[in-house]
Amino acid sequence: MSVAAPAATADAPLIRLRGVTKVYGEGALAFQALRGVDLDIARGEFVAIMGPSGSGKSTAMNLIGCLDRPSAGAYLFQGVHVEALARDERARLRRRFFGFVFQGFNLLARTTAQENVELPLLYRGASAAERHAAAARALDAVGLKGWEHHTPGELSGGQQQRVAIARAIVTEPAVLLADEPTGNLDTQRSVEIMELIARLNRERGITVIMVTHEPDMAAYARRVVRFVDGVVESDRHHAHTAAAAAQEPA
Ligand SMILES: Nc1ncnc2c1ncn2[C@@H]1O[C@H](COP(=O)(O)OP(=O)(O)O)[C@@H](O)[C@H]1O
Ligand SMILES: [Mg+2]
């Protein structure tokens, strides 16, 4: 896609935020959710975003995922100034490069797993046969082979989140944005989802940015960025991750 592939930006980080602010509302009701965020994320990273409720984590995720635009500052994705794009150009970038997973799964009810996962491909002009095959592959990749024709109501929470992850990766995105993906799951199901996300990062090279409140889940990431009051308070790299530990022989 031309908008995302200018020649001069091969060495740019995948994601670069510079002095990014976000103000919601106007006048006396205006609220500054982000107050000048600087953040670089390289291709292939697995980053956990932590911080108190209301610190701007979801706001930052929405900006990074091109769902919204900054009030001021610069957001460069592969060197492209996203803040300067028109709404439809931003939407194209979003559909081409980003997959989203949310705490509440956000699946269509009374719609099968297969159909939920095919949905993002409708925008791509893929044929029905291509959509079907790609969705089946994505469901297989998240361990749901055989569950294609079940609706969300017939699936457990962990299975529903797997469908949501399949829907997020069916377009082969560069970036997976997960906003508290295990927030509605018990510990065992949370660990399974984290193992899955870590595997997608490791084996497919998908850049993962994940908001979580739980240190046990953040431990799967190699880097933890902490937001407080709309700014990045700390940014730490880990040599060892929970996923790596799980792979080592006992
Ligand atoms: N659409 C919105 N309109 C007005 N205020 C908002 C909106 N979205 C978020 N906020 C406010 O911005 C602040 C940051 O929100 P958010 O990014 O959702 O925080 P977090 O995800 O860290 O809990 C909060 O005080 C929240 O109430
Ligand atoms: Mg949030």
Coordinates of C-alpha atoms and ligand atoms in Angstrom, one line a residue:
M1 CA 0.0 0.0 0.0
S2 CA 1.6 3.3 -1.1
V3 CA 0.7 5.2 2.0
A4 CA 2.8 2.9 4.2
A5 CA 5.8 2.3 2.0
P6 CA 7.7 5.5 1.4
A7 CA 11.3 4.7 0.3
A8 CA 13.2 7.0 2.8
T9 CA 12.0 5.3 6.0
A10 CA 13.5 1.8 5.9
D11 CA 15.4 2.4 9.1
A12 CA 12.6 4.1 11.0
P13 CA 11.2 2.3 14.1
L14 CA 7.9 0.6 13.4
I15 CA 6.2 2.9 15.9
R16 CA 7.4 6.3 17.1
L17 CA 5.4 8.7 19.3
R18 CA 6.9 12.2 19.8
G19 CA 5.3 14.6 22.2
V20 CA 1.9 13.0 21.8
T21 CA -1.0 14.6 23.7
K22 CA -4.7 13.7 23.7
V23 CA -7.4 16.0 25.0
Y24 CA -11.0 14.7 25.3
G25 CA -13.8 17.2 25.3
E26 CA -13.6 21.0 25.1
G27 CA -13.5 24.1 27.2
A28 CA -14.2 23.6 30.9
L29 CA -14.9 19.9 30.3
A30 CA -11.6 19.2 28.5
F31 CA -9.5 16.4 29.9
Q32 CA -5.9 15.8 29.0
A33 CA -5.5 12.0 28.9
L34 CA -2.0 12.1 27.4
R35 CA 0.4 14.8 28.3
G36 CA 3.4 14.4 26.0
V37 CA 4.3 10.7 25.3
D38 CA 7.6 9.8 23.6
L39 CA 7.8 6.1 22.8
D40 CA 9.6 4.0 20.2
I41 CA 8.6 0.4 19.5
A42 CA 10.7 -1.7 17.1
R43 CA 9.3 -4.5 14.8
G44 CA 9.0 -7.8 16.6
E45 CA 8.9 -6.4 20.1
F46 CA 6.6 -7.7 22.8
V47 CA 5.7 -4.7 25.1
A48 CA 3.5 -4.7 28.1
I49 CA 1.8 -1.4 29.0
M50 CA 1.0 -1.0 32.7
G51 CA -0.1 1.8 35.0
P52 CA -3.1 2.8 37.1
S53 CA -6.6 3.0 35.8
G54 CA -7.1 6.3 33.9
S55 CA -3.4 6.8 33.2
G56 CA -4.0 6.8 29.4
K57 CA -3.1 3.3 28.4
S58 CA -6.2 2.6 26.3
T59 CA -5.9 6.1 24.8
A60 CA -2.4 5.4 23.7
M61 CA -3.4 2.0 22.3
N62 CA -6.2 3.6 20.3
L63 CA -3.8 6.2 18.8
I64 CA -1.2 3.5 18.0
G65 CA -3.9 1.4 16.3
C66 CA -5.0 4.4 14.2
L67 CA -8.5 4.3 15.7
D68 CA -8.0 7.9 16.8
R69 CA -5.6 10.7 16.3
P70 CA -3.4 12.7 18.7
S71 CA -4.4 16.3 19.7
A72 CA -0.8 17.3 19.2
G73 CA 2.5 15.7 18.6
A74 CA 3.7 13.2 16.0
Y75 CA 2.9 9.5 15.5
L76 CA 5.0 7.8 12.9
F77 CA 4.2 4.3 11.7
Q78 CA 6.9 3.0 9.5
G79 CA 8.0 6.6 9.0
V80 CA 4.5 7.7 7.9
H81 CA 3.0 10.6 9.8
V82 CA -0.3 9.1 10.9
E83 CA -1.5 12.4 12.6
A84 CA -1.4 14.0 9.1
L85 CA -3.6 11.3 7.4
A86 CA -7.2 11.7 6.5
R87 CA -9.7 9.5 8.3
D88 CA -10.0 7.0 5.4
E89 CA -6.3 6.8 5.0
R90 CA -5.9 6.1 8.7
A91 CA -8.6 3.4 8.4
R92 CA -6.7 1.8 5.5
L93 CA -3.5 1.7 7.6
R94 CA -5.4 0.2 10.5
R95 CA -7.0 -2.6 8.5
R96 CA -3.8 -3.4 6.8
F97 CA -1.4 -3.5 9.7
F98 CA -3.2 -3.8 13.0
G99 CA -5.1 -6.6 14.8
F100 CA -7.1 -5.8 18.0
V101 CA -8.0 -7.9 21.0
F102 CA -10.1 -6.5 23.8
Q103 CA -10.9 -7.6 27.4
G104 CA -14.6 -8.2 26.4
F105 CA -13.8 -10.3 23.3
N106 CA -16.2 -8.2 21.2
L107 CA -17.5 -11.0 19.1
L108 CA -20.7 -10.9 17.2
A109 CA -23.3 -13.0 19.0
R110 CA -25.4 -15.6 17.1
T111 CA -22.5 -15.6 14.6
T112 CA -20.2 -18.6 14.3
A113 CA -16.5 -18.5 15.2
Q114 CA -15.8 -19.0 11.5
E115 CA -17.9 -16.1 10.4
N116 CA -16.5 -13.8 13.2
V117 CA -13.0 -14.6 12.0
E118 CA -13.8 -14.0 8.3
L119 CA -15.2 -10.6 9.0
P120 CA -12.0 -8.5 8.7
L121 CA -11.4 -10.1 5.3
L122 CA -14.6 -8.7 3.8
Y123 CA -12.8 -5.3 3.6
R124 CA -10.0 -7.0 1.7
G125 CA -12.0 -8.0 -1.3
A126 CA -11.0 -11.7 -0.7
S127 CA -13.2 -14.3 -2.3
A128 CA -15.5 -16.4 -0.2
A129 CA -13.2 -19.4 -0.7
E130 CA -10.2 -17.4 0.4
R131 CA -11.9 -16.0 3.4
H132 CA -13.1 -19.4 4.4
A133 CA -9.6 -21.0 4.1
A134 CA -7.8 -18.1 5.9
A135 CA -10.3 -18.2 8.8
A136 CA -10.0 -21.9 9.1
R137 CA -6.2 -21.6 9.3
A138 CA -6.4 -18.8 11.9
L139 CA -8.8 -20.9 14.1
D140 CA -6.5 -23.8 13.8
A141 CA -3.5 -21.6 14.8
V142 CA -5.4 -20.7 18.1
G143 CA -6.3 -24.3 18.8
L144 CA -9.9 -24.1 17.8
K145 CA -10.0 -26.6 15.0
G146 CA -13.4 -28.3 15.2
W147 CA -15.1 -25.3 16.9
E148 CA -15.7 -23.4 13.7
H149 CA -19.4 -23.6 13.7
H150 CA -20.0 -22.7 17.4
T151 CA -21.4 -19.3 18.3
P152 CA -19.8 -17.3 21.2
G153 CA -22.6 -18.3 23.6
E154 CA -21.5 -22.0 23.1
L155 CA -17.9 -21.2 23.9
S156 CA -16.0 -20.6 27.2
G157 CA -14.4 -17.2 27.9
G158 CA -11.0 -18.6 27.0
Q159 CA -12.3 -20.0 23.7
Q160 CA -14.1 -16.7 22.9
Q161 CA -10.8 -14.9 23.4
R162 CA -9.1 -17.4 21.1
V163 CA -11.7 -16.6 18.4
A164 CA -11.0 -12.9 18.9
I165 CA -7.3 -13.6 18.5
A166 CA -7.9 -15.6 15.4
R167 CA -10.0 -12.7 14.0
A168 CA -7.1 -10.3 14.9
I169 CA -4.4 -12.4 13.1
V170 CA -6.5 -13.5 10.1
T171 CA -5.3 -10.4 8.1
E172 CA -1.7 -11.2 9.0
P173 CA -1.2 -7.9 10.8
A174 CA 2.3 -6.4 11.7
V175 CA 1.0 -5.4 15.1
L176 CA -1.3 -7.1 17.6
L177 CA -2.8 -4.6 20.1
A178 CA -4.3 -6.3 23.1
D179 CA -6.1 -4.2 25.7
E180 CA -6.3 -6.3 28.9
P181 CA -6.9 -9.5 27.0
T182 CA -7.0 -11.6 30.1
G183 CA -9.0 -9.2 32.2
N184 CA -12.1 -11.4 32.1
L185 CA -10.4 -14.8 32.4
D186 CA -9.3 -17.0 35.3
T187 CA -5.7 -17.7 36.0
Q188 CA -5.4 -20.9 34.0
R189 CA -7.2 -19.5 30.9
S190 CA -5.1 -16.3 31.2
V191 CA -1.9 -18.3 31.1
E192 CA -3.1 -20.2 28.0
I193 CA -3.9 -16.9 26.3
M194 CA -0.6 -15.4 27.2
E195 CA 1.3 -18.5 25.9
L196 CA -0.7 -18.2 22.6
I197 CA 0.1 -14.5 22.3
A198 CA 3.8 -15.1 23.1
R199 CA 3.9 -17.8 20.5
L200 CA 2.5 -15.5 17.8
N201 CA 5.2 -13.0 18.7
R202 CA 7.9 -15.5 18.7
E203 CA 7.0 -17.6 15.7
R204 CA 5.4 -15.1 13.4
G205 CA 7.3 -12.0 14.5
I206 CA 4.1 -10.1 15.2
T207 CA 4.8 -7.0 17.2
V208 CA 2.7 -7.3 20.4
I209 CA 1.6 -4.4 22.5
M210 CA -0.5 -5.5 25.5
V211 CA -2.1 -3.5 28.3
T212 CA -2.3 -5.5 31.5
H213 CA -2.8 -4.9 35.2
E214 CA -1.3 -8.2 36.2
P215 CA 2.5 -8.5 36.7
D216 CA 2.2 -12.3 36.0
M217 CA 0.9 -11.4 32.5
A218 CA 3.4 -8.6 31.9
A219 CA 6.1 -11.1 32.7
Y220 CA 5.5 -12.6 29.2
A221 CA 6.7 -9.4 27.6
R222 CA 10.4 -8.4 27.1
R223 CA 9.7 -4.8 27.9
V224 CA 7.3 -3.1 30.3
V225 CA 6.3 0.5 29.8
R226 CA 4.5 2.1 32.7
F227 CA 2.0 5.0 32.2
V228 CA 1.2 7.4 35.0
D229 CA -1.0 10.5 34.6
G230 CA -0.7 10.5 30.8
V231 CA 3.0 10.2 30.5
V232 CA 5.5 7.3 30.3
E233 CA 6.9 7.0 33.9
S234 CA 9.2 4.1 33.3
D235 CA 10.4 1.8 30.4
R236 CA 12.2 -1.4 31.4
H237 CA 13.6 -4.3 29.4
H238 CA 13.6 -7.9 30.8
A239 CA 16.2 -10.4 29.8
H240 CA 14.0 -13.3 30.8
T241 CA 10.3 -13.7 30.2
A242 CA 7.6 -16.1 31.5
A243 CA 7.3 -17.6 28.1
A244 CA 11.0 -18.3 27.8
A245 CA 10.9 -19.8 31.3
A246 CA 8.0 -22.1 30.3
Q247 CA 10.1 -23.4 27.4
E248 CA 13.2 -24.2 29.4
P249 CA 13.6 -27.8 30.6
A250 CA 12.9 -28.0 34.3
Ligands
LIG1 N1 -13.9 9.3 25.0 C1 -13.5 9.9 26.1 N2 -14.0 11.1 26.5 C2 -13.7 11.7 27.6 N3 -12.7 11.2 28.5 C3 -12.1 10.1 28.2 C4 -12.5 9.3 27.0 N4 -11.7 8.2 26.9 C5 -11.0 8.2 28.0 N5 -11.2 9.3 28.8 C6 -10.5 9.7 30.0 O1 -9.1 9.8 29.8 C7 -8.4 9.2 30.9 C8 -7.6 8.1 30.4 O2 -8.4 7.0 29.9 P1 -7.8 5.7 29.4 O3 -6.9 5.9 28.3 O4 -9.0 4.8 29.1 O5 -7.1 5.1 30.7 P2 -6.6 3.6 31.0 O6 -6.8 2.8 29.9 O7 -5.2 3.8 31.5 O8 -7.5 3.2 32.2 C9 -9.4 8.8 31.9 O9 -9.5 9.8 32.9 C10 -10.7 8.7 31.1 O10 -11.8 8.9 31.9
MG2 MG -8.0 1.0 29.6

